[in-house]
PDB file of N, CA and C in Angstrom:
ATOM      1  N   MET E   1      99.259 106.351 108.040  1.00 49.00           N
ATOM      2  CA  MET E   1      98.547 105.985 106.873  1.00 49.00           C
ATOM      3  C   MET E   1      98.433 104.384 106.699  1.00 49.00           C
ATOM      4  N   THR E   2      97.280 104.155 106.358  1.00 54.00           N
ATOM      5  CA  THR E   2      96.898 102.432 106.378  1.00 54.00           C
ATOM      6  C   THR E   2      97.511 101.731 104.872  1.00 54.00           C
ATOM      7  N   ASN E   3      97.447 102.798 104.030  1.00 60.00           N
ATOM      8  CA  ASN E   3      98.012 102.026 102.723  1.00 60.00           C
ATOM      9  C   ASN E   3      99.091 102.998 102.601  1.00 60.00           C
ATOM     10  N   ASN E   4     100.296 102.239 102.087  1.00 66.00           N
ATOM     11  CA  ASN E   4     101.670 103.090 101.960  1.00 66.00           C
ATOM     12  C   ASN E   4     101.758 103.548 100.563  1.00 66.00           C
ATOM     13  N   ASN E   5     100.754 103.221  99.481  1.00 64.00           N
ATOM     14  CA  ASN E   5     101.132 103.675  97.995  1.00 64.00           C
ATOM     15  C   ASN E   5     102.465 103.480  97.675  1.00 64.00           C
ATOM     16  N   LYS E   6     102.886 102.420  98.017  1.00 63.00           N
ATOM     17  CA  LYS E   6     104.450 102.216  97.166  1.00 63.00           C
ATOM     18  C   LYS E   6     105.464 102.894  97.953  1.00 63.00           C
ATOM     19  N   PHE E   7     105.347 103.601  99.258  1.00 67.00           N
ATOM     20  CA  PHE E   7     106.273 104.149  99.735  1.00 67.00           C
ATOM     21  C   PHE E   7     106.949 103.428 100.941  1.00 67.00           C
ATOM     22  N   ASN E   8     108.298 103.096 100.814  1.00 65.00           N
ATOM     23  CA  ASN E   8     108.959 102.513 101.772  1.00 65.00           C
ATOM     24  C   ASN E   8     109.678 103.069 102.813  1.00 65.00           C
ATOM     25  N   ARG E   9     110.354 104.234 102.594  1.00 69.00           N
ATOM     26  CA  ARG E   9     111.087 105.015 103.797  1.00 69.00           C
ATOM     27  C   ARG E   9     111.333 106.413 103.092  1.00 69.00           C
ATOM     28  N   PHE E  10     111.610 107.356 104.257  1.00 73.00           N
ATOM     29  CA  PHE E  10     111.833 108.628 103.803  1.00 73.00           C
ATOM     30  C   PHE E  10     113.388 108.530 103.207  1.00 73.00           C
ATOM     31  N   THR E  11     113.419 109.739 102.557  1.00 75.00           N
ATOM     32  CA  THR E  11     114.676 109.886 101.800  1.00 75.00           C
ATOM     33  C   THR E  11     115.587 110.704 102.466  1.00 75.00           C
ATOM     34  N   HIS E  12     115.075 111.732 103.185  1.00 72.00           N
ATOM     35  CA  HIS E  12     115.638 112.642 104.075  1.00 72.00           C
ATOM     36  C   HIS E  12     115.969 112.481 105.362  1.00 72.00           C
ATOM     37  N   TRP E  13     116.623 113.256 106.124  1.00 86.00           N
ATOM     38  CA  TRP E  13     116.850 113.089 107.540  1.00 86.00           C
ATOM     39  C   TRP E  13     116.385 114.543 108.114  1.00 86.00           C
ATOM     40  N   GLY E  14     116.260 114.192 109.144  1.00 86.00           N
ATOM     41  CA  GLY E  14     115.659 115.517 110.026  1.00 86.00           C
ATOM     42  C   GLY E  14     114.022 115.746 109.928  1.00 86.00           C
ATOM     43  N   ILE E  15     113.439 116.142 111.198  1.00 85.00           N
ATOM     44  CA  ILE E  15     112.104 116.400 111.232  1.00 85.00           C
ATOM     45  C   ILE E  15     111.773 117.477 110.070  1.00 85.00           C
ATOM     46  N   GLU E  16     112.400 118.625 109.752  1.00 88.00           N
ATOM     47  CA  GLU E  16     111.841 119.597 109.009  1.00 88.00           C
ATOM     48  C   GLU E  16     111.691 118.847 107.478  1.00 88.00           C
ATOM     49  N   LYS E  17     112.804 118.117 107.039  1.00 79.00           N
ATOM     50  CA  LYS E  17     112.718 117.666 105.745  1.00 79.00           C
ATOM     51  C   LYS E  17     111.831 116.269 105.563  1.00 79.00           C
ATOM     52  N   VAL E  18     111.495 115.721 106.616  1.00 81.00           N
ATOM     53  CA  VAL E  18     110.788 114.465 106.475  1.00 81.00           C
ATOM     54  C   VAL E  18     109.378 115.095 106.728  1.00 81.00           C
ATOM     55  N   GLU E  19     109.046 116.366 107.193  1.00 83.00           N
ATOM     56  CA  GLU E  19     107.852 116.835 107.051  1.00 83.00           C
ATOM     57  C   GLU E  19     107.510 117.205 105.618  1.00 83.00           C
ATOM     58  N   MET E  20     108.445 117.757 105.032  1.00 79.00           N
ATOM     59  CA  MET E  20     108.381 118.390 103.711  1.00 79.00           C
ATOM     60  C   MET E  20     108.074 117.414 102.820  1.00 79.00           C
ATOM     61  N   GLU E  21     108.584 115.823 102.844  1.00 82.00           N
ATOM     62  CA  GLU E  21     108.404 114.551 102.308  1.00 82.00           C
ATOM     63  C   GLU E  21     107.193 114.207 102.201  1.00 82.00           C
ATOM     64  N   PHE E  22     106.784 114.090 103.772  1.00 84.00           N
ATOM     65  CA  PHE E  22     105.468 113.815 104.149  1.00 84.00           C
ATOM     66  C   PHE E  22     104.121 114.339 103.528  1.00 84.00           C
ATOM     67  N   LEU E  23     104.369 115.769 103.482  1.00 86.00           N
ATOM     68  CA  LEU E  23     103.156 116.677 103.182  1.00 86.00           C
ATOM     69  C   LEU E  23     102.601 116.123 101.982  1.00 86.00           C
ATOM     70  N   PRO E  24     103.463 116.156 100.945  1.00 84.00           N
ATOM     71  CA  PRO E  24     102.789 115.687  99.579  1.00 84.00           C
ATOM     72  C   PRO E  24     101.708 114.474  99.566  1.00 84.00           C
ATOM     73  N   MET E  25     102.400 113.416 100.158  1.00 83.00           N
ATOM     74  CA  MET E  25     101.795 112.246 100.593  1.00 83.00           C
ATOM     75  C   MET E  25     100.533 112.119 101.266  1.00 83.00           C
ATOM     76  N   ALA E  26     100.645 113.072 102.309  1.00 84.00           N
ATOM     77  CA  ALA E  26      99.429 113.276 103.404  1.00 84.00           C
ATOM     78  C   ALA E  26      98.382 114.306 102.399  1.00 84.00           C
ATOM     79  N   VAL E  27      98.593 115.026 101.625  1.00 89.00           N
ATOM     80  CA  VAL E  27      97.468 115.729 100.532  1.00 89.00           C
ATOM     81  C   VAL E  27      96.896 114.944  99.563  1.00 89.00           C
ATOM     82  N   GLY E  28      97.943 113.859  98.957  1.00 85.00           N
ATOM     83  CA  GLY E  28      97.540 112.933  97.896  1.00 85.00           C
ATOM     84  C   GLY E  28      96.680 111.750  98.742  1.00 85.00           C
ATOM     85  N   HIS E  29      96.955 111.691  99.916  1.00 86.00           N
ATOM     86  CA  HIS E  29      95.786 110.893 100.407  1.00 86.00           C
ATOM     87  C   HIS E  29      94.695 111.127 100.806  1.00 86.00           C
ATOM     88  N   ASN E  30      94.522 112.395 101.236  1.00 92.00           N
ATOM     89  CA  ASN E  30      93.351 113.033 101.668  1.00 92.00           C
ATOM     90  C   ASN E  30      92.588 113.494 100.513  1.00 92.00           C
ATOM     91  N   PHE E  31      93.165 113.814  99.449  1.00 93.00           N
ATOM     92  CA  PHE E  31      92.389 114.013  98.210  1.00 93.00           C
ATOM     93  C   PHE E  31      91.912 112.812  97.524  1.00 93.00           C
ATOM     94  N   ARG E  32      92.615 111.692  97.517  1.00 89.00           N
ATOM     95  CA  ARG E  32      91.640 110.566  97.054  1.00 89.00           C
ATOM     96  C   ARG E  32      90.441 110.120  98.194  1.00 89.00           C
ATOM     97  N   LYS E  33      90.779 110.240  99.370  1.00 91.00           N
ATOM     98  CA  LYS E  33      89.466 109.933 100.220  1.00 91.00           C
ATOM     99  C   LYS E  33      88.330 110.880  99.846  1.00 91.00           C
ATOM    100  N   LEU E  34      88.750 112.499  99.482  1.00 94.00           N
ATOM    101  CA  LEU E  34      87.724 113.163  99.040  1.00 94.00           C
ATOM    102  C   LEU E  34      86.967 112.941  97.979  1.00 94.00           C
ATOM    103  N   VAL E  35      87.619 112.504  96.790  1.00 93.00           N
ATOM    104  CA  VAL E  35      86.912 112.089  95.799  1.00 93.00           C
ATOM    105  C   VAL E  35      86.317 110.948  95.823  1.00 93.00           C
ATOM    106  N   SER E  36      86.869 110.185  96.401  1.00 91.00           N
ATOM    107  CA  SER E  36      85.955 108.591  96.903  1.00 91.00           C
ATOM    108  C   SER E  36      84.805 108.900  97.736  1.00 91.00           C
ATOM    109  N   ASN E  37      84.828 109.978  98.435  1.00 91.00           N
ATOM    110  CA  ASN E  37      83.455 110.268  99.470  1.00 91.00           C
ATOM    111  C   ASN E  37      82.578 110.959  98.360  1.00 91.00           C
ATOM    112  N   ARG E  38      83.130 111.537  97.695  1.00 90.00           N
ATOM    113  CA  ARG E  38      82.440 112.687  96.575  1.00 90.00           C
ATOM    114  C   ARG E  38      81.342 111.591  95.563  1.00 90.00           C
ATOM    115  N   ALA E  39      82.164 110.506  95.436  1.00 88.00           N
ATOM    116  CA  ALA E  39      81.630 109.638  93.978  1.00 88.00           C
ATOM    117  C   ALA E  39      80.554 108.719  94.681  1.00 88.00           C
ATOM    118  N   LYS E  40      80.850 108.425  96.009  1.00 85.00           N
ATOM    119  CA  LYS E  40      79.637 107.791  96.868  1.00 85.00           C
ATOM    120  C   LYS E  40      78.597 108.422  96.982  1.00 85.00           C
ATOM    121  N   THR E  41      78.588 109.561  97.397  1.00 85.00           N
ATOM    122  CA  THR E  41      77.540 110.823  97.865  1.00 85.00           C
ATOM    123  C   THR E  41      76.720 110.852  96.500  1.00 85.00           C
ATOM    124  N   ALA E  42      77.291 110.888  95.473  1.00 81.00           N
ATOM    125  CA  ALA E  42      76.977 111.235  94.152  1.00 81.00           C
ATOM    126  C   ALA E  42      76.115 110.116  93.663  1.00 81.00           C
ATOM    127  N   GLN E  43      76.420 108.834  93.852  1.00 76.00           N
ATOM    128  CA  GLN E  43      75.718 107.514  93.675  1.00 76.00           C
ATOM    129  C   GLN E  43      74.256 107.437  94.458  1.00 76.00           C
ATOM    130  N   THR E  44      74.608 107.875  95.841  1.00 75.00           N
ATOM    131  CA  THR E  44      73.723 107.777  96.623  1.00 75.00           C
ATOM    132  C   THR E  44      72.579 108.875  96.346  1.00 75.00           C
ATOM    133  N   LYS E  45      72.849 110.181  95.866  1.00 69.00           N
ATOM    134  CA  LYS E  45      71.831 110.847  95.475  1.00 69.00           C
ATOM    135  C   LYS E  45      71.081 110.719  94.324  1.00 69.00           C
ATOM    136  N   THR E  46      71.867 110.224  93.281  1.00 66.00           N
ATOM    137  CA  THR E  46      71.182 109.673  92.159  1.00 66.00           C
ATOM    138  C   THR E  46      70.258 108.428  92.404  1.00 66.00           C
ATOM    139  N   LYS E  47      70.530 107.454  93.324  1.00 65.00           N
ATOM    140  CA  LYS E  47      69.668 106.574  93.550  1.00 65.00           C
ATOM    141  C   LYS E  47      68.683 107.027  94.519  1.00 65.00           C
ATOM    142  N   SER E  48      68.620 107.859  95.254  1.00 64.00           N
ATOM    143  CA  SER E  48      67.604 108.655  95.925  1.00 64.00           C
ATOM    144  C   SER E  48      66.437 109.265  95.074  1.00 64.00           C
ATOM    145  N   THR E  49      67.131 110.076  94.175  1.00 63.00           N
ATOM    146  CA  THR E  49      66.379 110.931  92.978  1.00 63.00           C
ATOM    147  C   THR E  49      65.514 109.713  92.232  1.00 63.00           C
ATOM    148  N   GLU E  50      66.134 108.542  92.014  1.00 63.00           N
ATOM    149  CA  GLU E  50      65.583 107.622  91.130  1.00 63.00           C
ATOM    150  C   GLU E  50      64.170 107.159  91.725  1.00 63.00           C
ATOM    151  N   ASN E  51      64.570 106.823  93.310  1.00 65.00           N
ATOM    152  CA  ASN E  51      63.285 105.931  93.987  1.00 65.00           C
ATOM    153  C   ASN E  51      62.156 107.314  94.255  1.00 65.00           C
ATOM    154  N   ILE E  52      62.534 108.575  94.362  1.00 65.00           N
ATOM    155  CA  ILE E  52      61.573 109.509  94.518  1.00 65.00           C
ATOM    156  C   ILE E  52      60.771 109.916  93.124  1.00 65.00           C
ATOM    157  N   ALA E  53      61.626 109.567  91.905  1.00 64.00           N
ATOM    158  CA  ALA E  53      60.601 109.747  90.726  1.00 64.00           C
ATOM    159  C   ALA E  53      59.920 108.794  90.684  1.00 64.00           C
ATOM    160  N   LYS E  54      60.211 107.329  91.020  1.00 65.00           N
ATOM    161  CA  LYS E  54      59.317 106.327  90.610  1.00 65.00           C
ATOM    162  C   LYS E  54      58.224 106.318  91.291  1.00 65.00           C
ATOM    163  N   LYS E  55      58.181 106.753  92.752  1.00 61.00           N
ATOM    164  CA  LYS E  55      57.046 107.220  93.582  1.00 61.00           C
ATOM    165  C   LYS E  55      55.994 107.922  92.886  1.00 61.00           C
TER     166      LYS E  55
END
């Protein structure tokens, strides 16, 4: 991940425990990306609709 979101290190040892700790971070990261992309898409659609209405 390019941004650590205040994450310094894993607190558990072992692959299974680290995966369990990493999973919520990955879900949160992807959710933020989804929300950001949807907001950008909504702005683009609004601008496109305004341009069509002006013509």
